[in-house]
PDB file of C-alpha atoms and ligand atoms in Angstrom:
ATOM      1  CA  MET A  33     193.785 177.093 -57.782  1.00 98.00           C
ATOM      2  CA  GLN A  34     195.759 180.321 -57.574  1.00 98.00           C
ATOM      3  CA  THR A  35     199.398 180.214 -58.693  1.00 98.00           C
ATOM      4  CA  PHE A  36     202.116 182.400 -57.170  1.00 98.00           C
ATOM      5  CA  ARG A  37     205.738 182.911 -58.142  1.00 98.00           C
ATOM      6  CA  ASP A  38     206.044 185.986 -55.990  1.00 97.00           C
ATOM      7  CA  LEU A  39     206.372 185.713 -52.205  1.00 98.00           C
ATOM      8  CA  ALA A  40     204.548 188.945 -51.330  1.00 98.00           C
ATOM      9  CA  ALA A  41     201.465 187.923 -53.339  1.00 98.00           C
ATOM     10  CA  LEU A  42     201.459 184.443 -51.785  1.00 98.00           C
ATOM     11  CA  ARG A  43     201.669 185.928 -48.296  1.00 98.00           C
ATOM     12  CA  GLU A  44     198.844 188.354 -49.008  1.00 98.00           C
ATOM     13  CA  CYS A  45     196.586 185.490 -50.112  1.00 98.00           C
ATOM     14  CA  ILE A  46     197.468 183.312 -47.106  1.00 98.00           C
ATOM     15  CA  GLY A  47     197.073 186.325 -44.801  1.00 98.00           C
ATOM     16  CA  THR A  48     193.512 186.801 -46.059  1.00 98.00           C
ATOM     17  CA  TRP A  49     192.715 183.154 -45.431  1.00 98.00           C
ATOM     18  CA  LYS A  50     194.115 183.329 -41.917  1.00 98.00           C
ATOM     19  CA  ARG A  51     192.184 186.503 -41.103  1.00 98.00           C
ATOM     20  CA  ASP A  52     189.074 184.594 -42.213  1.00 98.00           C
ATOM     21  CA  GLY A  53     189.954 181.914 -39.666  1.00 98.00           C
ATOM     22  CA  LEU A  54     191.014 179.262 -42.175  1.00 98.00           C
ATOM     23  CA  ARG A  55     193.527 176.588 -41.199  1.00 98.00           C
ATOM     24  CA  VAL A  56     196.271 176.399 -43.809  1.00 98.00           C
ATOM     25  CA  GLY A  57     197.900 173.129 -44.840  1.00 98.00           C
ATOM     26  CA  PHE A  58     201.096 172.742 -46.836  1.00 99.00           C
ATOM     27  CA  VAL A  59     202.494 170.096 -49.185  1.00 99.00           C
ATOM     28  CA  PRO A  60     206.041 170.886 -50.354  1.00 99.00           C
ATOM     29  CA  THR A  61     207.212 169.009 -53.450  1.00 98.00           C
ATOM     30  CA  MET A  62     209.922 169.061 -56.078  1.00 98.00           C
ATOM     31  CA  GLY A  63     207.377 168.500 -58.853  1.00 98.00           C
ATOM     32  CA  ASN A  64     207.250 165.626 -61.326  1.00 96.00           C
ATOM     33  CA  LEU A  65     204.238 164.557 -59.348  1.00 98.00           C
ATOM     34  CA  HIS A  66     202.501 161.176 -59.155  1.00 97.00           C
ATOM     35  CA  ALA A  67     199.533 159.685 -57.304  1.00 97.00           C
ATOM     36  CA  GLY A  68     201.580 159.581 -54.071  1.00 97.00           C
ATOM     37  CA  HIS A  69     201.878 163.391 -54.089  1.00 98.00           C
ATOM     38  CA  TYR A  70     198.209 163.936 -54.841  1.00 98.00           C
ATOM     39  CA  ALA A  71     197.396 161.687 -51.866  1.00 98.00           C
ATOM     40  CA  LEU A  72     199.444 164.105 -49.700  1.00 98.00           C
ATOM     41  CA  VAL A  73     197.225 166.981 -50.865  1.00 98.00           C
ATOM     42  CA  GLU A  74     194.104 164.946 -50.108  1.00 98.00           C
ATOM     43  CA  LEU A  75     195.406 164.088 -46.627  1.00 98.00           C
ATOM     44  CA  ALA A  76     196.245 167.772 -45.993  1.00 98.00           C
ATOM     45  CA  GLN A  77     192.666 168.672 -46.899  1.00 98.00           C
ATOM     46  CA  GLN A  78     191.392 166.407 -44.129  1.00 98.00           C
ATOM     47  CA  HIS A  79     193.426 168.431 -41.612  1.00 98.00           C
ATOM     48  CA  CYS A  80     192.853 171.994 -42.806  1.00 98.00           C
ATOM     49  CA  ASP A  81     190.657 174.348 -44.850  1.00 98.00           C
ATOM     50  CA  ALA A  82     193.033 175.454 -47.611  1.00 98.00           C
ATOM     51  CA  VAL A  83     196.041 173.592 -49.007  1.00 99.00           C
ATOM     52  CA  VAL A  84     199.110 175.318 -50.415  1.00 99.00           C
ATOM     53  CA  ALA A  85     201.368 173.102 -52.529  1.00 99.00           C
ATOM     54  CA  SER A  86     204.829 174.153 -53.639  1.00 99.00           C
ATOM     55  CA  ILE A  87     207.050 172.973 -56.459  1.00 98.00           C
ATOM     56  CA  PHE A  88     210.716 173.797 -56.101  1.00 98.00           C
ATOM     57  CA  VAL A  89     213.634 171.667 -57.259  1.00 98.00           C
ATOM     58  CA  ASN A  90     215.959 172.529 -54.425  1.00 98.00           C
ATOM     59  CA  PRO A  91     219.614 172.797 -55.511  1.00 97.00           C
ATOM     60  CA  THR A  92     220.990 172.643 -51.950  1.00 97.00           C
ATOM     61  CA  GLN A  93     219.794 169.072 -51.385  1.00 98.00           C
ATOM     62  CA  PHE A  94     221.509 167.595 -54.455  1.00 96.00           C
ATOM     63  CA  GLY A  95     225.113 166.406 -54.256  1.00 94.00           C
ATOM     64  CA  PRO A  96     227.620 167.388 -56.972  1.00 91.00           C
ATOM     65  CA  ASN A  97     227.167 164.055 -58.808  1.00 86.00           C
ATOM     66  CA  GLU A  98     223.406 163.843 -58.373  1.00 88.00           C
ATOM     67  CA  ASP A  99     220.548 164.497 -60.759  1.00 78.00           C
ATOM     68  CA  TYR A 100     219.699 168.214 -60.148  1.00 92.00           C
ATOM     69  CA  ALA A 101     220.029 169.165 -63.826  1.00 89.00           C
ATOM     70  CA  ARG A 102     218.404 165.915 -64.971  1.00 84.00           C
ATOM     71  CA  TYR A 103     215.502 166.165 -62.476  1.00 89.00           C
ATOM     72  CA  PRO A 104     212.331 166.344 -64.621  1.00 91.00           C
ATOM     73  CA  ARG A 105     210.501 169.702 -64.680  1.00 95.00           C
ATOM     74  CA  THR A 106     206.846 169.038 -65.560  1.00 96.00           C
ATOM     75  CA  GLU A 107     205.207 172.217 -64.277  1.00 97.00           C
ATOM     76  CA  GLN A 108     202.008 172.361 -66.345  1.00 98.00           C
ATOM     77  CA  ARG A 109     201.109 168.709 -65.800  1.00 98.00           C
ATOM     78  CA  ASP A 110     201.873 169.016 -62.073  1.00 98.00           C
ATOM     79  CA  ALA A 111     199.768 172.188 -61.754  1.00 98.00           C
ATOM     80  CA  ASP A 112     196.807 170.474 -63.429  1.00 98.00           C
ATOM     81  CA  GLY A 113     197.119 167.476 -61.104  1.00 98.00           C
ATOM     82  CA  LEU A 114     197.379 169.651 -57.987  1.00 98.00           C
ATOM     83  CA  ALA A 115     194.302 171.654 -58.989  1.00 98.00           C
ATOM     84  CA  GLN A 116     192.417 168.418 -59.535  1.00 98.00           C
ATOM     85  CA  ALA A 117     193.597 167.051 -56.176  1.00 98.00           C
ATOM     86  CA  GLY A 118     192.087 170.134 -54.525  1.00 98.00           C
ATOM     87  CA  ALA A 119     195.035 172.428 -53.765  1.00 98.00           C
ATOM     88  CA  ALA A 120     193.867 176.030 -53.277  1.00 98.00           C
ATOM     89  CA  ALA A 121     197.230 177.615 -54.107  1.00 98.00           C
ATOM     90  CA  LEU A 122     200.439 176.644 -55.845  1.00 99.00           C
ATOM     91  CA  PHE A 123     203.714 178.334 -54.957  1.00 99.00           C
ATOM     92  CA  LEU A 124     206.394 178.167 -57.663  1.00 98.00           C
ATOM     93  CA  PRO A 125     209.385 180.068 -56.290  1.00 98.00           C
ATOM     94  CA  SER A 126     212.463 180.583 -58.459  1.00 98.00           C
ATOM     95  CA  VAL A 127     215.928 179.921 -57.033  1.00 98.00           C
ATOM     96  CA  ASP A 128     216.217 183.720 -56.575  1.00 98.00           C
ATOM     97  CA  VAL A 129     213.035 183.877 -54.514  1.00 98.00           C
ATOM     98  CA  MET A 130     214.104 180.921 -52.364  1.00 98.00           C
ATOM     99  CA  TYR A 131     217.750 181.978 -52.018  1.00 98.00           C
ATOM    100  CA  PRO A 132     217.777 185.778 -52.495  1.00 97.00           C
ATOM    101  CA  PHE A 133     221.517 185.987 -51.752  1.00 97.00           C
ATOM    102  CA  GLY A 134     222.320 182.886 -53.842  1.00 97.00           C
ATOM    103  CA  ALA A 135     222.178 179.189 -52.983  1.00 96.00           C
ATOM    104  CA  ILE A 136     225.951 179.017 -52.487  1.00 93.00           C
ATOM    105  CA  GLY A 137     226.990 180.385 -49.117  1.00 93.00           C
ATOM    106  CA  CYS A 138     223.382 180.796 -47.979  1.00 96.00           C
ATOM    107  CA  VAL A 139     222.250 180.527 -44.362  1.00 97.00           C
ATOM    108  CA  GLN A 140     221.899 176.773 -43.786  1.00 96.00           C
ATOM    109  CA  MET A 141     220.236 174.442 -41.346  1.00 96.00           C
ATOM    110  CA  HIS A 142     222.374 171.780 -39.763  1.00 95.00           C
ATOM    111  CA  VAL A 143     220.432 169.016 -38.026  1.00 96.00           C
ATOM    112  CA  PRO A 144     223.027 167.034 -36.074  1.00 95.00           C
ATOM    113  CA  GLY A 145     223.231 163.273 -35.558  1.00 94.00           C
ATOM    114  CA  ILE A 146     220.281 161.999 -37.530  1.00 95.00           C
ATOM    115  CA  THR A 147     221.670 163.466 -40.758  1.00 96.00           C
ATOM    116  CA  ASP A 148     224.940 161.487 -40.437  1.00 96.00           C
ATOM    117  CA  ILE A 149     223.431 157.993 -40.800  1.00 98.00           C
ATOM    118  CA  LEU A 150     221.651 155.982 -43.553  1.00 98.00           C
ATOM    119  CA  CYS A 151     220.964 158.300 -46.535  1.00 98.00           C
ATOM    120  CA  GLY A 152     222.805 161.119 -44.755  1.00 98.00           C
ATOM    121  CA  ALA A 153     226.010 159.039 -44.694  1.00 98.00           C
ATOM    122  CA  HIS A 154     225.712 158.294 -48.422  1.00 97.00           C
ATOM    123  CA  ARG A 155     224.514 161.746 -49.484  1.00 96.00           C
ATOM    124  CA  PRO A 156     226.567 164.212 -47.414  1.00 96.00           C
ATOM    125  CA  GLY A 157     224.768 167.544 -47.001  1.00 96.00           C
ATOM    126  CA  HIS A 158     221.496 166.228 -48.458  1.00 97.00           C
ATOM    127  CA  PHE A 159     219.373 166.490 -45.317  1.00 98.00           C
ATOM    128  CA  ASN A 160     220.835 169.826 -44.332  1.00 97.00           C
ATOM    129  CA  GLY A 161     219.699 171.050 -47.768  1.00 98.00           C
ATOM    130  CA  VAL A 162     216.243 169.571 -47.168  1.00 98.00           C
ATOM    131  CA  ALA A 163     216.013 171.139 -43.695  1.00 98.00           C
ATOM    132  CA  THR A 164     217.236 174.459 -45.111  1.00 98.00           C
ATOM    133  CA  VAL A 165     214.581 174.633 -47.817  1.00 98.00           C
ATOM    134  CA  VAL A 166     211.769 173.311 -45.613  1.00 98.00           C
ATOM    135  CA  ALA A 167     212.573 175.919 -42.938  1.00 98.00           C
ATOM    136  CA  ARG A 168     212.495 178.631 -45.625  1.00 98.00           C
ATOM    137  CA  LEU A 169     209.223 177.292 -47.028  1.00 98.00           C
ATOM    138  CA  PHE A 170     207.651 177.128 -43.547  1.00 98.00           C
ATOM    139  CA  ASN A 171     208.682 180.731 -43.005  1.00 98.00           C
ATOM    140  CA  MET A 172     207.254 181.795 -46.361  1.00 98.00           C
ATOM    141  CA  VAL A 173     203.975 179.857 -46.214  1.00 98.00           C
ATOM    142  CA  GLN A 174     203.463 179.865 -42.422  1.00 98.00           C
ATOM    143  CA  PRO A 175     201.221 176.798 -42.570  1.00 98.00           C
ATOM    144  CA  ASP A 176     199.313 175.362 -39.610  1.00 98.00           C
ATOM    145  CA  CYS A 177     200.134 171.846 -40.756  1.00 98.00           C
ATOM    146  CA  ALA A 178     202.387 170.232 -43.364  1.00 99.00           C
ATOM    147  CA  VAL A 179     202.267 166.733 -44.848  1.00 99.00           C
ATOM    148  CA  PHE A 180     205.349 164.593 -45.561  1.00 98.00           C
ATOM    149  CA  GLY A 181     205.371 161.038 -46.926  1.00 98.00           C
ATOM    150  CA  ARG A 182     206.551 158.125 -44.803  1.00 98.00           C
ATOM    151  CA  LYS A 183     208.435 156.767 -47.813  1.00 98.00           C
ATOM    152  CA  ASP A 184     211.120 159.343 -47.064  1.00 98.00           C
ATOM    153  CA  TYR A 185     211.258 158.084 -43.491  1.00 98.00           C
ATOM    154  CA  GLN A 186     214.543 159.715 -42.517  1.00 98.00           C
ATOM    155  CA  GLN A 187     213.503 163.012 -44.108  1.00 98.00           C
ATOM    156  CA  LEU A 188     210.318 162.933 -42.035  1.00 98.00           C
ATOM    157  CA  GLN A 189     212.358 162.435 -38.841  1.00 98.00           C
ATOM    158  CA  VAL A 190     214.773 165.231 -39.779  1.00 98.00           C
ATOM    159  CA  ILE A 191     211.897 167.648 -40.424  1.00 98.00           C
ATOM    160  CA  ARG A 192     210.078 166.687 -37.223  1.00 98.00           C
ATOM    161  CA  TYR A 193     213.276 167.218 -35.252  1.00 97.00           C
ATOM    162  CA  MET A 194     214.039 170.560 -36.917  1.00 97.00           C
ATOM    163  CA  ALA A 195     210.466 171.891 -36.603  1.00 98.00           C
ATOM    164  CA  GLY A 196     210.216 170.754 -33.002  1.00 97.00           C
ATOM    165  CA  GLU A 197     213.562 172.119 -31.921  1.00 97.00           C
ATOM    166  CA  LEU A 198     213.036 175.484 -33.631  1.00 97.00           C
ATOM    167  CA  SER A 199     209.436 175.737 -32.332  1.00 98.00           C
ATOM    168  CA  PHE A 200     207.868 176.118 -35.760  1.00 98.00           C
ATOM    169  CA  PRO A 201     204.123 176.270 -35.033  1.00 98.00           C
ATOM    170  CA  VAL A 202     203.499 173.636 -37.714  1.00 98.00           C
ATOM    171  CA  GLU A 203     201.889 170.263 -37.113  1.00 98.00           C
ATOM    172  CA  ILE A 204     203.856 167.659 -39.104  1.00 98.00           C
ATOM    173  CA  ILE A 205     201.498 165.046 -40.545  1.00 98.00           C
ATOM    174  CA  PRO A 206     203.015 161.808 -41.901  1.00 98.00           C
ATOM    175  CA  ALA A 207     201.335 160.205 -44.913  1.00 98.00           C
ATOM    176  CA  PRO A 208     201.367 156.480 -45.727  1.00 98.00           C
ATOM    177  CA  THR A 209     203.475 155.206 -48.644  1.00 98.00           C
ATOM    178  CA  LEU A 210     201.541 154.536 -51.823  1.00 98.00           C
ATOM    179  CA  ARG A 211     202.592 151.384 -53.685  1.00 98.00           C
ATOM    180  CA  GLU A 212     202.103 149.974 -57.159  1.00 97.00           C
ATOM    181  CA  PRO A 213     200.189 146.648 -57.227  1.00 97.00           C
ATOM    182  CA  SER A 214     203.667 145.008 -57.487  1.00 97.00           C
ATOM    183  CA  GLY A 215     204.590 146.489 -54.092  1.00 98.00           C
ATOM    184  CA  LEU A 216     207.029 149.023 -55.597  1.00 98.00           C
ATOM    185  CA  ALA A 217     206.798 152.285 -53.638  1.00 98.00           C
ATOM    186  CA  MET A 218     205.666 155.184 -55.821  1.00 97.00           C
ATOM    187  CA  SER A 219     208.509 157.582 -56.542  1.00 96.00           C
ATOM    188  CA  SER A 220     209.369 160.171 -59.148  1.00 92.00           C
ATOM    189  CA  ARG A 221     212.569 158.211 -59.733  1.00 91.00           C
ATOM    190  CA  ASN A 222     210.674 155.078 -60.893  1.00 95.00           C
ATOM    191  CA  GLN A 223     210.318 156.653 -64.317  1.00 92.00           C
ATOM    192  CA  TYR A 224     214.081 156.329 -64.837  1.00 92.00           C
ATOM    193  CA  LEU A 225     213.727 152.521 -64.641  1.00 96.00           C
ATOM    194  CA  SER A 226     213.656 150.326 -67.740  1.00 96.00           C
ATOM    195  CA  ASP A 227     210.912 147.657 -67.838  1.00 96.00           C
ATOM    196  CA  PRO A 228     213.218 144.878 -66.565  1.00 96.00           C
ATOM    197  CA  GLU A 229     214.575 147.231 -63.853  1.00 97.00           C
ATOM    198  CA  ARG A 230     211.021 148.074 -62.756  1.00 97.00           C
ATOM    199  CA  GLU A 231     210.386 144.349 -62.354  1.00 97.00           C
ATOM    200  CA  SER A 232     213.635 143.892 -60.371  1.00 97.00           C
ATOM    201  CA  ALA A 233     212.806 146.924 -58.214  1.00 98.00           C
ATOM    202  CA  THR A 234     209.886 145.048 -56.656  1.00 98.00           C
ATOM    203  CA  ALA A 235     212.507 142.992 -54.761  1.00 98.00           C
ATOM    204  CA  ILE A 236     213.069 145.966 -52.434  1.00 98.00           C
ATOM    205  CA  TYR A 237     209.644 145.702 -50.813  1.00 98.00           C
ATOM    206  CA  ARG A 238     209.835 141.877 -50.727  1.00 98.00           C
ATOM    207  CA  THR A 239     213.218 142.140 -48.991  1.00 98.00           C
ATOM    208  CA  LEU A 240     211.790 144.584 -46.441  1.00 99.00           C
ATOM    209  CA  GLN A 241     209.010 142.109 -45.713  1.00 98.00           C
ATOM    210  CA  GLN A 242     211.591 139.315 -45.277  1.00 98.00           C
ATOM    211  CA  MET A 243     213.615 141.551 -42.930  1.00 99.00           C
ATOM    212  CA  ARG A 244     210.484 142.192 -40.859  1.00 98.00           C
ATOM    213  CA  ALA A 245     209.634 138.462 -40.697  1.00 98.00           C
ATOM    214  CA  ALA A 246     213.198 137.541 -39.678  1.00 98.00           C
ATOM    215  CA  CYS A 247     213.296 140.252 -37.006  1.00 98.00           C
ATOM    216  CA  ILE A 248     209.963 139.112 -35.554  1.00 98.00           C
ATOM    217  CA  ALA A 249     211.306 135.518 -35.594  1.00 98.00           C
ATOM    218  CA  GLY A 250     214.273 136.666 -33.472  1.00 98.00           C
ATOM    219  CA  VAL A 251     217.070 136.408 -36.072  1.00 98.00           C
ATOM    220  CA  PRO A 252     219.975 138.699 -35.007  1.00 98.00           C
ATOM    221  CA  VAL A 253     219.764 142.095 -36.714  1.00 98.00           C
ATOM    222  CA  ALA A 254     223.339 141.969 -38.081  1.00 98.00           C
ATOM    223  CA  GLN A 255     222.553 138.694 -39.849  1.00 98.00           C
ATOM    224  CA  ILE A 256     219.253 140.007 -41.246  1.00 98.00           C
ATOM    225  CA  GLU A 257     221.057 143.039 -42.652  1.00 98.00           C
ATOM    226  CA  ARG A 258     223.818 140.907 -44.197  1.00 98.00           C
ATOM    227  CA  ASP A 259     221.307 138.506 -45.757  1.00 98.00           C
ATOM    228  CA  ALA A 260     219.224 141.365 -47.191  1.00 99.00           C
ATOM    229  CA  GLU A 261     222.274 143.017 -48.720  1.00 98.00           C
ATOM    230  CA  THR A 262     223.506 139.733 -50.227  1.00 98.00           C
ATOM    231  CA  ALA A 263     220.059 138.941 -51.666  1.00 98.00           C
ATOM    232  CA  LEU A 264     219.760 142.396 -53.271  1.00 98.00           C
ATOM    233  CA  GLN A 265     223.296 142.251 -54.672  1.00 98.00           C
ATOM    234  CA  ALA A 266     222.500 138.866 -56.250  1.00 98.00           C
ATOM    235  CA  LEU A 267     219.602 140.567 -58.055  1.00 97.00           C
ATOM    236  CA  GLY A 268     221.865 143.259 -59.494  1.00 97.00           C
ATOM    237  CA  PHE A 269     221.415 146.056 -56.935  1.00 98.00           C
ATOM    238  CA  THR A 270     224.264 148.165 -55.612  1.00 98.00           C
ATOM    239  CA  VAL A 271     223.235 148.485 -51.987  1.00 98.00           C
ATOM    240  CA  ASP A 272     223.838 151.653 -49.954  1.00 98.00           C
ATOM    241  CA  TYR A 273     222.251 150.089 -46.870  1.00 98.00           C
ATOM    242  CA  ALA A 274     219.740 147.537 -45.667  1.00 98.00           C
ATOM    243  CA  GLU A 275     219.205 148.149 -41.958  1.00 98.00           C
ATOM    244  CA  ILE A 276     216.799 147.644 -39.100  1.00 98.00           C
ATOM    245  CA  ARG A 277     216.573 150.526 -36.673  1.00 98.00           C
ATOM    246  CA  SER A 278     214.379 151.861 -33.893  1.00 98.00           C
ATOM    247  CA  ALA A 279     211.457 154.093 -34.902  1.00 98.00           C
ATOM    248  CA  ALA A 280     213.651 157.096 -33.999  1.00 97.00           C
ATOM    249  CA  LEU A 281     216.441 155.614 -36.199  1.00 98.00           C
ATOM    250  CA  ALA A 282     218.734 154.624 -33.318  1.00 97.00           C
ATOM    251  CA  PRO A 283     220.548 151.284 -33.749  1.00 97.00           C
ATOM    252  CA  ALA A 284     218.045 148.459 -33.065  1.00 97.00           C
ATOM    253  CA  SER A 285     220.155 147.355 -30.067  1.00 95.00           C
ATOM    254  CA  ARG A 286     219.465 150.718 -28.404  1.00 96.00           C
ATOM    255  CA  ALA A 287     215.724 150.844 -29.166  1.00 96.00           C
ATOM    256  CA  ALA A 288     213.666 152.053 -26.219  1.00 95.00           C
ATOM    257  CA  ASP A 289     210.538 150.150 -27.277  1.00 98.00           C
ATOM    258  CA  ASN A 290     209.389 147.402 -29.659  1.00 98.00           C
ATOM    259  CA  LYS A 291     208.854 149.672 -32.675  1.00 98.00           C
ATOM    260  CA  ARG A 292     211.243 149.029 -35.560  1.00 98.00           C
ATOM    261  CA  VAL A 293     211.750 150.170 -39.119  1.00 98.00           C
ATOM    262  CA  ALA A 294     213.525 148.247 -41.877  1.00 99.00           C
ATOM    263  CA  LEU A 295     215.118 150.581 -44.419  1.00 99.00           C
ATOM    264  CA  ILE A 296     216.741 149.978 -47.797  1.00 99.00           C
ATOM    265  CA  ALA A 297     218.531 152.282 -50.212  1.00 98.00           C
ATOM    266  CA  ALA A 298     219.925 150.677 -53.349  1.00 98.00           C
ATOM    267  CA  PHE A 299     220.847 151.549 -56.902  1.00 98.00           C
ATOM    268  CA  LEU A 300     219.488 149.803 -59.961  1.00 97.00           C
ATOM    269  CA  GLY A 301     221.763 151.077 -62.695  1.00 94.00           C
ATOM    270  CA  ARG A 302     221.989 154.841 -62.084  1.00 91.00           C
ATOM    271  CA  THR A 303     218.670 155.049 -60.249  1.00 93.00           C
ATOM    272  CA  ARG A 304     218.735 155.209 -56.460  1.00 95.00           C
ATOM    273  CA  LEU A 305     215.632 153.774 -54.821  1.00 98.00           C
ATOM    274  CA  ILE A 306     214.641 153.958 -51.153  1.00 98.00           C
ATOM    275  CA  ASP A 307     211.876 152.288 -49.213  1.00 98.00           C
ATOM    276  CA  ASN A 308     211.075 151.270 -45.647  1.00 99.00           C
ATOM    277  CA  LEU A 309     208.696 149.185 -43.593  1.00 99.00           C
ATOM    278  CA  GLU A 310     207.609 150.029 -40.048  1.00 98.00           C
ATOM    279  CA  PHE A 311     206.644 147.188 -37.700  1.00 98.00           C
ATOM    280  CA  GLU A 312     206.555 146.052 -34.092  1.00 98.00           C
ATOM    281  CA  ILE A 313     208.268 143.064 -32.557  1.00 97.00           C
ATOM    282  CA  PRO A 314     206.083 141.045 -30.186  1.00 93.00           C
TER     283      PRO A 314
HETATM  284  O1  PAF B 446     210.556 165.163 -50.427  1.00 53.63           O
HETATM  285  C1  PAF B 446     210.769 166.073 -51.238  1.00 53.63           C
HETATM  286  O2  PAF B 446     210.195 166.124 -52.341  1.00 53.63           O
HETATM  287  C2  PAF B 446     211.758 167.167 -50.909  1.00 53.63           C
HETATM  288  O3  PAF B 446     212.829 166.661 -50.193  1.00 53.63           O
HETATM  289  C3  PAF B 446     211.121 168.368 -50.175  1.00 53.63           C
HETATM  290  C4  PAF B 446     210.569 167.967 -48.818  1.00 53.63           C
HETATM  291  C5  PAF B 446     210.038 168.954 -51.036  1.00 53.63           C
HETATM  292  C6  PAF B 446     212.192 169.443 -49.927  1.00 53.63           C
HETATM  293  O4  PAF B 446     212.752 169.894 -51.114  1.00 53.63           O
END
């Protein structure tokens, strides 16, 4: 695996691949990688000839009270894992490479509507920061396809919308959520959990499954959401939301088809966990 911190050198390498007719895949990450990330690299390999992974802890997607400074930087371990997973190149841009005129006051993406709900409502500016860095990364890497996990369901929708509307010639490939045997969705943030919290955290997936069952049984969505929130609060969670929406994240009452997604975001102590479950109603 070749490692690049410099944009010109990365572009030269990718240019050579493209001239040789290779299809280039891309897996953007913020590092602190786990099996879920390596599965993204493996999925990218099934869709292309050479995979570029990036590690960049993006300051513009963290709110003022969030964990940007505390976010673990584990570069060497991540690089080893990516090489083992089969990445052909690793891009490690500095903040100066990503934001040459500074991250404050930089040219920003604003994806309207979808960024105002769910996590967007609780983390103002977060998805615009994500869209901003992903647009920059797409422009730098110029991949043919890029893989994003379904665990970050709203992020996936935001990126699809942005890439589609701006005509980025990038195929967006969603990857299934990897779970621990307990059902807990794999996440870099799980490592902040104490042992008892890790046990409690498994209630998120169980609650999503209960929300799905209730929705399929015809229980009104407002009641399902209330019950889910109450159940999680009783277990010690501070709930940002527990909602059922259409696959495109419209309110369930305005869904155009029978596809639904149940989504939860909740804090255990200081750790914010998100998860979701896609399903169809009969
Ligand atoms: O999902 C993530 O790790 C980040 O939001 C992403 C897509 C790498 C952008 O910084």
